[in-house]
Short mmCIF file of C-alpha atoms and ligand atoms in Angstrom, two decimals:
data_model
loop_
_atom_site.label_atom_id
_atom_site.label_comp_id
_atom_site.label_asym_id
_atom_site.label_seq_id
_atom_site.Cartn_x
_atom_site.Cartn_y
_atom_site.Cartn_z
CA MET T 222 -99.57 79.68 65.63
CA ARG T 223 -97.89 81.85 64.91
CA TYR T 224 -98.83 85.08 63.69
CA PHE T 225 -97.43 88.32 62.56
CA ARG T 226 -99.63 90.98 63.87
CA PRO T 227 -100.93 92.63 60.93
CA VAL T 228 -99.96 96.21 59.31
CA GLU T 229 -102.62 98.81 60.50
CA PHE T 230 -103.96 101.37 57.88
CA SER T 231 -105.11 104.85 59.11
CA ILE T 232 -107.00 107.79 57.19
CA LYS T 233 -104.57 111.26 57.19
CA THR T 234 -104.54 113.78 55.85
CA LEU T 235 -101.03 114.35 54.68
CA SER T 236 -98.92 116.20 51.75
CA PRO T 237 -96.82 113.61 49.93
CA GLU T 238 -93.34 116.23 50.01
CA ALA T 239 -93.48 116.37 53.96
CA ALA T 240 -94.77 113.41 55.06
CA ARG T 241 -92.49 111.93 57.35
CA THR T 242 -92.70 108.10 56.83
CA GLY T 243 -90.41 105.38 55.68
CA CYS T 244 -92.00 105.42 52.05
CA VAL T 245 -94.60 106.86 49.92
CA VAL T 246 -95.75 105.77 47.10
CA VAL T 247 -97.58 107.53 44.18
CA GLY T 248 -98.42 106.60 40.43
CA VAL T 249 -97.35 107.24 37.34
CA PHE T 250 -99.13 106.22 34.31
CA GLN T 251 -97.57 104.90 31.02
CA ASP T 252 -97.16 107.86 29.29
CA LYS T 253 -94.69 109.05 31.94
CA LYS T 254 -97.76 111.92 33.46
CA LEU T 255 -97.49 111.79 37.06
CA THR T 256 -100.27 112.21 39.00
CA ALA T 257 -101.68 114.67 41.36
CA ALA T 258 -98.68 113.57 44.26
CA ALA T 259 -96.10 112.54 41.41
CA ARG T 260 -96.65 116.12 40.34
CA ARG T 261 -95.87 117.39 44.42
CA LEU T 262 -93.08 115.07 44.56
CA ASP T 263 -91.48 116.24 41.19
CA GLN T 264 -91.18 119.78 42.68
CA ALA T 265 -91.14 119.61 45.77
CA SER T 266 -88.00 117.74 44.46
CA LYS T 267 -87.17 120.00 41.26
CA GLY T 268 -87.46 117.44 39.30
CA ALA T 269 -85.76 114.37 40.70
CA LEU T 270 -88.21 112.08 39.96
CA ALA T 271 -89.24 113.37 36.21
CA ARG T 272 -84.98 112.16 35.62
CA ALA T 273 -85.99 109.23 37.44
CA LEU T 274 -88.73 108.59 34.86
CA ARG T 275 -86.82 107.03 32.17
CA ASP T 276 -86.18 104.16 34.35
CA LEU T 277 -90.06 103.25 35.04
CA SER T 278 -92.17 101.47 31.93
CA GLY T 279 -94.90 103.53 33.31
CA LYS T 280 -96.72 99.57 32.19
CA THR T 281 -99.80 98.45 35.04
CA GLY T 282 -97.76 97.01 38.53
CA SER T 283 -94.45 98.09 37.15
CA THR T 284 -92.28 99.82 40.39
CA LEU T 285 -89.05 102.33 40.81
CA LEU T 286 -88.24 102.63 44.02
CA LEU T 287 -85.73 106.06 44.61
CA HIS T 288 -84.10 107.23 47.75
CA GLY T 289 -83.41 110.48 50.05
CA LEU T 290 -84.70 113.39 47.33
CA PRO T 291 -84.57 116.84 47.99
CA GLY T 292 -86.94 118.32 49.46
CA VAL T 293 -89.04 115.06 50.00
CA ALA T 294 -89.41 114.51 54.12
CA ALA T 295 -90.16 110.61 53.33
CA GLU T 296 -86.80 108.43 52.97
CA ARG T 297 -88.38 107.03 49.74
CA VAL T 298 -90.15 107.20 47.28
CA LEU T 299 -91.75 104.41 45.57
CA LEU T 300 -93.04 105.05 42.09
CA VAL T 301 -96.22 102.43 40.68
CA GLY T 302 -96.93 101.75 37.25
CA LEU T 303 -100.80 102.49 36.90
CA GLY T 304 -100.52 101.93 32.46
CA ASP T 305 -102.98 103.94 30.79
CA SER T 306 -104.56 107.51 32.41
CA GLU T 307 -107.43 106.64 32.60
CA PRO T 308 -107.38 103.60 34.86
CA ARG T 309 -110.42 101.26 35.60
CA GLU T 310 -110.03 98.76 38.42
CA PRO T 311 -107.77 95.99 37.94
CA ALA T 312 -104.84 98.32 36.81
CA TYR T 313 -105.95 99.80 39.93
CA LEU T 314 -105.59 95.97 42.04
CA ALA T 315 -102.35 95.83 39.85
CA ALA T 316 -101.30 98.99 41.62
CA VAL T 317 -101.95 98.06 45.00
CA ARG T 318 -100.45 94.77 45.05
CA ALA T 319 -97.27 95.76 43.33
CA ALA T 320 -96.62 98.03 45.92
CA ALA T 321 -97.39 95.58 48.67
CA ASN T 322 -94.74 93.72 47.14
CA VAL T 323 -92.33 95.83 47.29
CA LEU T 324 -93.19 97.15 51.22
CA LYS T 325 -93.02 93.60 51.80
CA ASP T 326 -89.52 93.76 52.04
CA LEU T 327 -88.06 97.02 52.89
CA ASP T 328 -87.03 97.79 55.96
CA ALA T 329 -89.36 100.48 56.76
CA LYS T 330 -91.28 100.39 59.30
CA ASP T 331 -95.29 102.72 57.62
CA ALA T 332 -95.58 103.97 54.49
CA ALA T 333 -98.28 106.31 53.31
CA LEU T 334 -100.09 104.94 50.13
CA PHE T 335 -101.04 107.90 47.93
CA LEU T 336 -102.80 105.73 45.23
CA VAL T 337 -106.16 106.01 47.35
CA ASP T 338 -106.79 109.39 45.65
CA MET T 339 -107.08 108.25 42.38
CA LYS T 340 -110.44 108.32 40.32
CA ILE T 341 -111.26 104.74 38.84
CA ALA T 342 -113.55 104.43 36.45
CA GLU T 343 -117.05 105.26 38.32
CA ARG T 344 -116.22 104.31 42.16
CA ALA T 345 -116.32 106.42 44.78
CA VAL T 346 -113.46 106.91 47.18
CA SER T 347 -114.34 104.03 50.15
CA TRP T 348 -113.67 101.71 47.47
CA ASN T 349 -110.29 102.41 46.49
CA VAL T 350 -110.48 102.61 51.03
CA ARG T 351 -111.22 99.19 50.63
CA HIS T 352 -109.65 97.37 48.26
CA ALA T 353 -106.82 99.59 48.73
CA ALA T 354 -106.68 97.70 52.56
CA LEU T 355 -108.04 94.74 51.02
CA GLY T 356 -105.53 94.13 48.26
CA MET T 357 -102.58 94.76 50.37
CA ARG T 358 -104.20 92.92 54.01
CA GLU T 359 -104.35 90.53 50.93
CA ALA T 360 -100.84 90.34 49.27
CA PHE T 361 -98.90 90.32 52.80
CA TYR T 362 -100.87 87.45 54.07
CA ARG T 363 -98.33 84.27 54.11
CA PHE T 364 -98.42 81.05 55.66
CA ASP T 365 -95.98 78.41 56.48
CA GLN T 366 -97.14 77.34 59.86
CA MET T 367 -96.71 74.04 58.34
CA LYS T 368 -92.29 74.41 57.38
CA SER T 369 -90.22 73.08 60.40
CA GLN T 370 -87.74 75.71 59.47
CA LYS T 371 -89.12 79.60 59.49
CA LYS T 372 -89.15 82.46 58.01
CA ALA T 373 -87.88 85.05 59.86
CA ASP T 374 -87.89 87.26 57.72
CA ALA T 375 -91.86 89.25 59.21
CA PRO T 376 -91.97 92.07 57.12
CA ALA T 377 -91.09 94.89 58.91
CA LEU T 378 -94.39 97.23 58.08
CA ALA T 379 -96.29 97.43 60.66
CA SER T 380 -98.79 101.28 59.23
CA VAL T 381 -99.92 102.68 56.13
CA VAL T 382 -101.70 105.78 56.02
CA LEU T 383 -103.86 105.87 53.30
CA PRO T 384 -103.81 110.11 52.91
CA LEU T 385 -107.08 111.08 52.74
CA SER T 386 -109.11 113.80 54.60
CA PRO T 387 -111.05 111.19 56.97
CA LYS T 388 -114.25 111.54 56.83
CA ALA T 389 -116.93 109.44 58.49
CA GLU T 390 -117.68 106.37 55.43
CA LEU T 391 -113.86 106.30 54.84
CA GLN T 392 -113.26 104.55 57.94
CA GLN T 393 -116.42 102.48 58.29
CA ALA T 394 -114.66 101.17 54.07
CA LEU T 395 -111.32 100.84 56.52
CA LYS T 396 -113.00 98.79 59.22
CA GLU T 397 -114.83 97.19 56.91
CA ALA T 398 -112.18 96.09 54.84
CA ALA T 399 -110.02 95.20 57.67
CA ALA T 400 -112.43 92.64 58.99
CA THR T 401 -113.04 91.31 55.95
CA ALA T 402 -109.04 91.08 55.03
CA ASP T 403 -108.97 89.09 58.67
CA GLY T 404 -111.85 86.68 57.32
CA VAL T 405 -110.16 85.86 54.64
CA ALA T 406 -106.81 84.86 56.33
CA LEU T 407 -108.54 83.23 58.15
CA ALA T 408 -110.82 81.04 55.31
CA ARG T 409 -106.75 80.91 53.50
CA THR T 410 -105.27 79.43 56.42
CA LEU T 411 -108.69 77.00 56.82
CA GLY T 412 -108.25 75.47 52.70
CA ASN T 413 -104.71 75.96 52.98
CA LEU T 414 -104.22 73.75 55.90
CA PRO T 415 -103.42 69.76 55.22
CA ALA T 416 -106.39 67.22 55.58
CA ASN T 417 -104.27 65.26 58.43
CA ILE T 418 -104.22 68.81 59.95
CA CYS T 419 -107.80 69.95 59.24
CA THR T 420 -110.64 67.70 59.27
CA PRO T 421 -113.60 67.71 60.53
CA ALA T 422 -113.41 67.99 64.17
CA TYR T 423 -111.29 70.64 63.23
CA LEU T 424 -113.30 72.88 61.47
CA ALA T 425 -115.88 72.62 64.17
CA ASP T 426 -112.95 73.51 66.56
CA GLU T 427 -112.24 76.80 64.49
CA ALA T 428 -115.88 77.39 65.06
CA LYS T 429 -115.52 76.52 69.17
CA LYS T 430 -112.61 79.59 68.97
CA LEU T 431 -114.52 81.96 67.23
CA ALA T 432 -117.97 81.49 69.14
CA ARG T 433 -115.69 82.03 71.56
CA GLU T 434 -113.94 85.11 71.17
CA PHE T 435 -117.17 87.43 69.53
CA LYS T 436 -119.58 85.27 71.96
CA LEU T 437 -122.01 83.06 69.20
CA GLU T 438 -123.90 80.71 69.77
CA LEU T 439 -122.44 77.68 68.14
CA GLU T 440 -123.88 74.25 67.95
CA VAL T 441 -121.78 71.15 66.35
CA LEU T 442 -124.73 67.73 65.71
CA GLU T 443 -122.88 64.43 65.48
CA ARG T 444 -122.89 61.58 63.53
CA LYS T 445 -125.89 60.04 66.15
CA ASP T 446 -127.80 63.24 65.71
CA MET T 447 -127.47 62.66 62.49
CA GLU T 448 -128.85 59.94 62.25
CA LYS T 449 -131.77 60.67 63.75
CA LEU T 450 -132.57 63.16 62.13
CA GLY T 451 -133.07 60.91 59.10
CA MET T 452 -129.21 62.43 57.47
CA GLY T 453 -128.91 59.36 54.80
CA SER T 454 -127.33 61.28 52.25
CA PHE T 455 -125.06 63.35 54.14
CA LEU T 456 -124.20 60.72 56.00
CA SER T 457 -123.50 58.43 53.73
CA VAL T 458 -120.83 60.42 52.05
CA ALA T 459 -119.09 59.91 55.58
CA ARG T 460 -119.65 56.51 55.98
CA ALA T 461 -115.73 55.42 54.75
CA SER T 462 -113.76 57.58 56.81
CA GLN T 463 -112.07 56.86 60.37
CA GLN T 464 -112.82 60.81 60.76
CA PRO T 465 -116.39 61.55 62.20
CA PRO T 466 -118.50 64.11 60.56
CA LYS T 467 -119.80 67.09 61.73
CA LEU T 468 -122.53 69.39 61.01
CA ILE T 469 -121.75 72.85 62.14
CA VAL T 470 -123.81 75.74 63.01
CA LEU T 471 -122.82 79.29 64.04
CA HIS T 472 -124.97 81.86 64.71
CA TYR T 473 -123.94 85.87 63.99
CA ASN T 474 -127.00 87.69 65.22
CA ASN T 475 -127.20 91.57 65.48
CA ALA T 476 -129.89 91.89 64.05
CA LYS T 477 -132.53 90.72 66.22
CA SER T 478 -135.64 91.85 64.64
CA LYS T 479 -134.17 90.17 61.00
CA LYS T 480 -134.82 86.27 59.16
CA PRO T 481 -131.49 85.56 59.43
CA LEU T 482 -129.42 84.95 55.85
CA ALA T 483 -128.04 81.38 56.24
CA LEU T 484 -124.86 80.48 54.61
CA VAL T 485 -123.78 77.00 53.78
CA GLY T 486 -120.68 75.78 53.06
CA LYS T 487 -118.88 72.24 51.49
CA GLY T 488 -116.76 70.77 53.77
CA ILE T 489 -115.31 67.81 52.31
CA THR T 490 -111.97 68.30 53.77
CA PHE T 491 -110.80 65.80 51.09
CA ASP T 492 -112.55 64.49 48.10
CA THR T 493 -110.49 60.91 47.30
CA GLY T 494 -113.82 60.74 44.98
CA GLY T 495 -114.85 57.66 47.52
CA ILE T 496 -115.53 54.58 45.84
CA SER T 497 -115.79 56.20 41.99
CA LEU T 498 -111.75 57.40 43.10
CA LYS T 499 -110.52 60.10 41.62
CA PRO T 500 -107.27 60.03 39.64
CA ALA T 501 -103.65 60.74 41.01
CA GLY T 502 -102.88 63.69 40.01
CA GLU T 503 -103.27 66.84 41.84
CA MET T 504 -105.43 65.21 43.83
CA ASP T 505 -103.68 66.49 46.99
CA GLU T 506 -105.37 69.48 45.73
CA MET T 507 -108.28 67.87 47.35
CA LYS T 508 -107.62 69.17 50.66
CA TYR T 509 -109.79 72.41 49.64
CA ASP T 510 -112.32 70.69 48.93
CA MET T 511 -113.35 72.50 52.42
CA SER T 512 -113.33 75.89 51.03
CA GLY T 513 -116.82 76.89 50.80
CA ALA T 514 -116.50 75.58 54.78
CA GLY T 515 -113.89 78.62 54.91
CA SER T 516 -115.26 81.23 53.63
CA VAL T 517 -118.81 80.40 55.52
CA LEU T 518 -116.13 80.96 58.94
CA GLY T 519 -114.61 83.38 57.07
CA ALA T 520 -117.23 84.99 56.36
CA ILE T 521 -118.84 85.01 60.19
CA ARG T 522 -115.62 86.27 61.93
CA ALA T 523 -115.23 89.67 59.20
CA LEU T 524 -118.82 89.87 60.06
CA ALA T 525 -118.96 89.86 63.38
CA GLY T 526 -115.01 91.64 63.93
CA MET T 527 -116.83 94.17 62.24
CA LYS T 528 -120.37 94.57 64.43
CA ALA T 529 -122.06 94.45 61.37
CA PRO T 530 -125.50 94.03 61.74
CA VAL T 531 -126.50 91.47 60.34
CA ASN T 532 -127.93 88.29 61.39
CA VAL T 533 -126.00 85.54 59.89
CA VAL T 534 -126.80 81.93 60.20
CA GLY T 535 -123.76 79.52 58.97
CA VAL T 536 -124.51 76.26 58.26
CA ILE T 537 -121.34 73.56 57.51
CA PRO T 538 -121.22 69.56 57.36
CA ALA T 539 -118.09 68.60 56.73
CA CYS T 540 -116.65 65.24 56.80
CA GLU T 541 -114.36 63.00 54.42
CA ASN T 542 -114.93 61.37 51.39
CA MET T 543 -113.31 57.98 51.93
CA PRO T 544 -113.33 53.85 49.36
CA GLY T 545 -112.89 51.84 52.38
CA GLY T 546 -115.29 48.40 52.90
CA ALA T 547 -117.62 49.88 54.46
CA ALA T 548 -117.54 52.99 51.16
CA THR T 549 -121.09 53.36 50.03
CA LYS T 550 -120.91 52.28 46.06
CA PRO T 551 -122.18 52.89 43.15
CA GLY T 552 -125.78 52.23 42.26
CA ASP T 553 -127.29 52.25 46.19
CA VAL T 554 -130.10 54.28 47.37
CA VAL T 555 -130.39 57.06 50.19
CA THR T 556 -132.66 59.31 51.75
CA THR T 557 -132.27 62.68 52.36
CA LEU T 558 -133.74 64.78 55.38
CA SER T 559 -136.18 65.93 52.89
CA GLY T 560 -137.63 62.67 52.23
CA GLN T 561 -136.36 62.38 48.75
CA THR T 562 -134.58 59.66 47.43
CA VAL T 563 -130.95 59.39 45.84
CA GLU T 564 -129.85 57.18 43.12
CA ILE T 565 -125.73 57.51 44.30
CA LEU T 566 -123.90 56.79 40.53
CA ASN T 567 -121.66 58.37 40.74
CA THR T 568 -119.86 58.56 44.18
CA ASP T 569 -117.51 61.68 43.42
CA ALA T 570 -120.50 63.67 43.48
CA GLU T 571 -120.34 63.89 47.42
CA GLY T 572 -121.03 67.50 47.92
CA ARG T 573 -124.47 67.63 46.53
CA LEU T 574 -124.78 65.20 48.70
CA ILE T 575 -123.92 66.24 51.73
CA LEU T 576 -125.08 70.32 50.82
CA CYS T 577 -128.79 68.88 50.05
CA ASP T 578 -128.93 67.73 54.06
CA ALA T 579 -127.18 71.39 55.26
CA ILE T 580 -130.02 72.99 52.72
CA SER T 581 -132.56 71.11 54.46
CA TYR T 582 -131.89 71.62 57.55
CA ALA T 583 -130.97 75.60 57.29
CA GLU T 584 -135.49 75.82 56.32
CA ARG T 585 -135.61 75.17 59.83
CA PHE T 586 -133.74 78.80 60.75
CA LYS T 587 -136.70 80.56 58.77
CA PRO T 588 -134.50 82.28 56.86
CA ASP T 589 -134.65 85.23 54.58
CA ALA T 590 -132.43 83.45 51.59
CA VAL T 591 -130.15 80.46 51.62
CA ILE T 592 -126.65 81.05 50.06
CA ASP T 593 -124.78 77.44 49.35
CA ILE T 594 -120.96 78.29 48.16
CA ALA T 595 -119.13 74.77 47.35
CA THR T 596 -116.30 73.65 45.36
CA LEU T 597 -119.01 71.62 43.77
CA THR T 598 -117.96 70.91 39.34
CA GLY T 599 -114.82 70.41 37.74
CA ALA T 600 -116.91 71.74 35.31
CA CYS T 601 -117.61 74.96 36.08
CA VAL T 602 -113.93 75.57 36.04
CA ILE T 603 -114.46 74.23 32.67
CA ALA T 604 -116.79 76.37 32.16
CA LEU T 605 -115.84 80.03 33.83
CA GLY T 606 -112.20 79.68 34.70
CA HIS T 607 -109.85 80.45 37.70
CA VAL T 608 -111.82 84.03 37.09
CA ALA T 609 -115.07 84.06 38.22
CA THR T 610 -117.98 81.81 40.52
CA GLY T 611 -120.72 80.50 39.11
CA LEU T 612 -123.76 81.72 40.55
CA PHE T 613 -127.16 79.47 39.71
CA ALA T 614 -130.13 81.06 41.75
CA ASN T 615 -134.02 80.75 41.72
CA ASP T 616 -134.86 83.81 42.50
CA GLN T 617 -133.02 86.81 39.77
CA ARG T 618 -133.50 89.55 42.45
CA LEU T 619 -131.47 87.54 44.86
CA ALA T 620 -129.57 87.13 41.89
CA ASP T 621 -129.07 90.09 41.52
CA GLU T 622 -128.10 91.58 44.86
CA ILE T 623 -124.79 89.02 44.14
CA ARG T 624 -123.92 90.64 41.08
CA ALA T 625 -124.16 93.24 42.27
CA ALA T 626 -121.83 92.91 45.40
CA ALA T 627 -119.06 90.87 43.68
CA ASP T 628 -118.88 93.81 41.01
CA GLU T 629 -118.29 95.88 44.27
CA SER T 630 -115.75 93.52 46.07
CA TRP T 631 -114.01 92.85 42.50
CA ASP T 632 -114.14 89.55 43.67
CA ARG T 633 -117.03 88.13 40.12
CA VAL T 634 -119.54 85.97 39.31
CA TRP T 635 -120.90 84.78 36.30
CA GLN T 636 -125.11 83.62 36.65
CA MET T 637 -125.35 80.52 34.33
CA PRO T 638 -128.94 79.21 33.72
CA LEU T 639 -130.84 77.32 36.52
CA TRP T 640 -133.63 76.24 33.55
CA GLU T 641 -136.15 73.00 34.05
CA ASP T 642 -135.33 71.64 30.88
CA TYR T 643 -131.56 70.36 32.61
CA GLN T 644 -134.03 68.39 35.72
CA GLU T 645 -134.38 65.89 33.43
CA GLN T 646 -130.75 64.41 33.07
CA LEU T 647 -131.16 63.25 36.78
CA ARG T 648 -133.56 60.79 35.79
CA SER T 649 -133.35 57.44 37.58
CA ASN T 650 -134.92 54.42 37.13
CA PHE T 651 -134.24 53.24 40.71
CA ALA T 652 -134.86 56.44 43.33
CA ASP T 653 -136.34 59.63 42.90
CA PHE T 654 -133.25 61.09 41.30
CA ALA T 655 -129.64 60.64 40.11
CA ASN T 656 -126.99 62.02 41.49
CA ILE T 657 -125.13 62.56 38.09
CA GLY T 658 -127.12 64.49 35.36
CA GLY T 659 -123.66 63.43 32.83
CA ARG T 660 -121.06 65.71 31.16
CA PRO T 661 -123.31 68.17 29.36
CA GLY T 662 -123.27 71.19 31.99
CA GLY T 663 -122.50 69.17 34.53
CA SER T 664 -121.77 72.42 36.75
CA ILE T 665 -125.86 72.81 35.96
CA THR T 666 -126.95 69.71 36.46
CA ALA T 667 -125.17 69.73 39.97
CA ALA T 668 -127.12 73.44 40.46
CA CYS T 669 -129.94 71.51 39.80
CA PHE T 670 -129.88 69.12 41.82
CA LEU T 671 -129.36 71.38 44.43
CA ALA T 672 -132.81 73.50 43.31
CA ARG T 673 -134.67 69.45 44.33
CA PHE T 674 -134.01 70.92 47.46
CA THR T 675 -134.74 74.74 48.20
CA ARG T 676 -137.48 74.89 46.40
CA LYS T 677 -139.53 77.01 49.72
CA MET T 678 -136.56 79.58 49.79
CA ARG T 679 -134.95 82.01 47.96
CA TRP T 680 -131.75 80.28 47.62
CA ALA T 681 -128.33 81.24 45.58
CA HIS T 682 -125.64 78.53 45.04
CA LEU T 683 -122.10 79.47 44.03
CA ASP T 684 -119.57 77.25 42.99
CA ILE T 685 -115.87 77.79 43.83
CA ALA T 686 -114.35 75.19 42.02
CA GLY T 687 -112.70 77.37 39.76
CA THR T 688 -112.22 80.54 42.12
CA ALA T 689 -111.41 79.67 45.30
CA TRP T 690 -107.75 77.76 44.92
CA LYS T 691 -104.24 78.64 42.85
CA SER T 692 -102.66 75.83 41.14
CA GLY T 693 -98.52 75.12 40.01
CA ARG T 694 -95.98 77.80 41.36
CA ASP T 695 -98.30 80.06 43.52
CA LYS T 696 -100.30 76.81 45.42
CA GLY T 697 -102.60 78.57 47.78
CA SER T 698 -105.57 79.23 48.88
CA THR T 699 -107.88 82.92 47.44
CA GLY T 700 -110.25 82.85 50.40
CA ARG T 701 -112.87 83.63 47.91
CA PRO T 702 -115.40 84.14 47.57
CA VAL T 703 -114.98 85.70 51.46
CA PRO T 704 -115.68 89.15 50.25
CA LEU T 705 -118.22 89.52 48.56
CA LEU T 706 -120.20 87.15 50.75
CA VAL T 707 -119.39 90.03 52.87
CA ARG T 708 -120.31 92.72 50.74
CA PHE T 709 -123.55 90.76 50.05
CA ALA T 710 -124.71 90.40 53.69
CA LEU T 711 -123.87 94.30 54.49
CA ARG T 712 -125.90 95.23 50.83
CA HIS T 713 -128.48 92.84 52.47
CA ALA T 714 -128.97 94.46 55.76
CA GLY T 715 -129.20 98.25 53.60
CA LYS T 716 -125.81 99.38 54.37
CA LYS T 717 -124.12 100.93 51.82
N1 LIG O 275 -114.40 68.50 44.76
C1 LIG O 275 -114.80 67.91 42.94
C2 LIG O 275 -114.55 69.31 42.46
C3 LIG O 275 -113.47 69.62 41.77
C4 LIG O 275 -113.08 69.08 40.88
C5 LIG O 275 -113.36 70.66 42.03
C6 LIG O 275 -112.17 69.82 40.58
C7 LIG O 275 -112.28 71.83 41.30
C8 LIG O 275 -111.65 70.78 40.90
C9 LIG O 275 -116.49 67.21 43.23
O1 LIG O 275 -116.60 66.52 44.66
C10 LIG O 275 -116.50 66.26 42.10
O2 LIG O 275 -115.54 65.61 42.42
N2 LIG O 275 -117.18 66.95 40.98
C11 LIG O 275 -117.15 66.09 40.40
C12 LIG O 275 -118.86 65.82 39.71
C13 LIG O 275 -119.14 64.23 38.77
C14 LIG O 275 -118.26 63.26 38.94
C15 LIG O 275 -120.24 64.49 38.49
C16 LIG O 275 -116.54 66.40 39.02
O3 LIG O 275 -117.05 67.76 39.00
O4 LIG O 275 -115.62 66.21 37.97
MN1 LIG O 276 -115.91 65.03 45.00
ZN1 LIG O 277 -115.94 66.81 46.00
#
């Protein structure tokens, strides 16, 4: 695997006109009002900046690059539009992204990002720091490991200064962002890898690498282990695949006295639908059906990378959902690890069938809370589009904590109902219940199915079907919800 050294960030007091760097980045509002840093550059250059503003709209994310301004030590000045003069979060994030996209193509090895000192709604400066570093790293991500001709244009940019006075709390925010960016990149790469490479065994190997690098405890259960345990539901999904299923259990424990947070990630490395075969259009995107698994590995990587004082166990059921002579058939009844029986009316509702056994398995770790993360339903995409992850929980305090973490990480969620009224849609004439509940409220009945396995635990479910990847021209994994999971784990451990 080819590896570009990621851009490094540091926090240092700097003045915009005196900074000796490849590029200083400053903001300009839509009404052509200058930010404080931009004003200083304008004064130092005797109005050169204000004159150049004729060519910049100041709209959010617009950019203008200036070279060799008199009185300014930096080689270049990048002006970035911030839109409204009281910028909110989306404007800041768009400005960071726009700056990164220009910096990416410059022959500058360092830069200073003066956007970080802006007041963004109610946010503290540490929020700006986290999102500057994470946003830039996300924009610099690329995936070309499957191309025979690699692009030779590795970005020249090696380091970025965030010009602020280096307080401990900002250094901590930076450390969190850098480790989170590593976790996001891992999740994205695992998602983007094709299903002929990223198999259940590949995911297990990836967990092994993490275990080695960060000295984590790892256990990988094989088919025979799961047969012995009685994971009839998980194994029913893996039946027709040539790829052996794996149950990956990865512990990161840096808070020995605390009960663990269990993260359970759906790891379907390819979802054909099975006998309830999916239509051909866009079926390639079902390589992303392991994004929940990728986000669990990514979050653990991030937490271990920043040595967070948390106790987390990742549980990943990984297999392929294939048709074939041995495949599970509609109408088949299976027995789950919990002992409850399920009538499989649609083999394409396989995520819940592997998650229920993994969640029951997680119970043995006596978790403080369980969060499962899954590309579970097309219905969730219809309900919330590609903006918000669907949140379901059997405990409102847990839901509120997740909502707060989602807001801080801007990795947003929207809570959906989990009322008992929906449960009757899962009724079955032949088993305890069925694995589908019809079209109405499809993401809710999927969550209701999982709720039947979590009665003894504080549990939340994140349906990331709409948020884990992008389709179309920009097709690719987003790495969501790694930022949310990391922020949640830190908050939950009492870290601000
Ligand atoms: N992995 C899919 C969900 C999915 C579909 C995510 C499209 C993103 C885009 C899941 O396994 C699935 O197939 N769900 C079915 C459930 C249905 C059969 C009740 C669905 O959503 O159609
Ligand atoms: Mn499916
Ligand atoms: Zn699926």
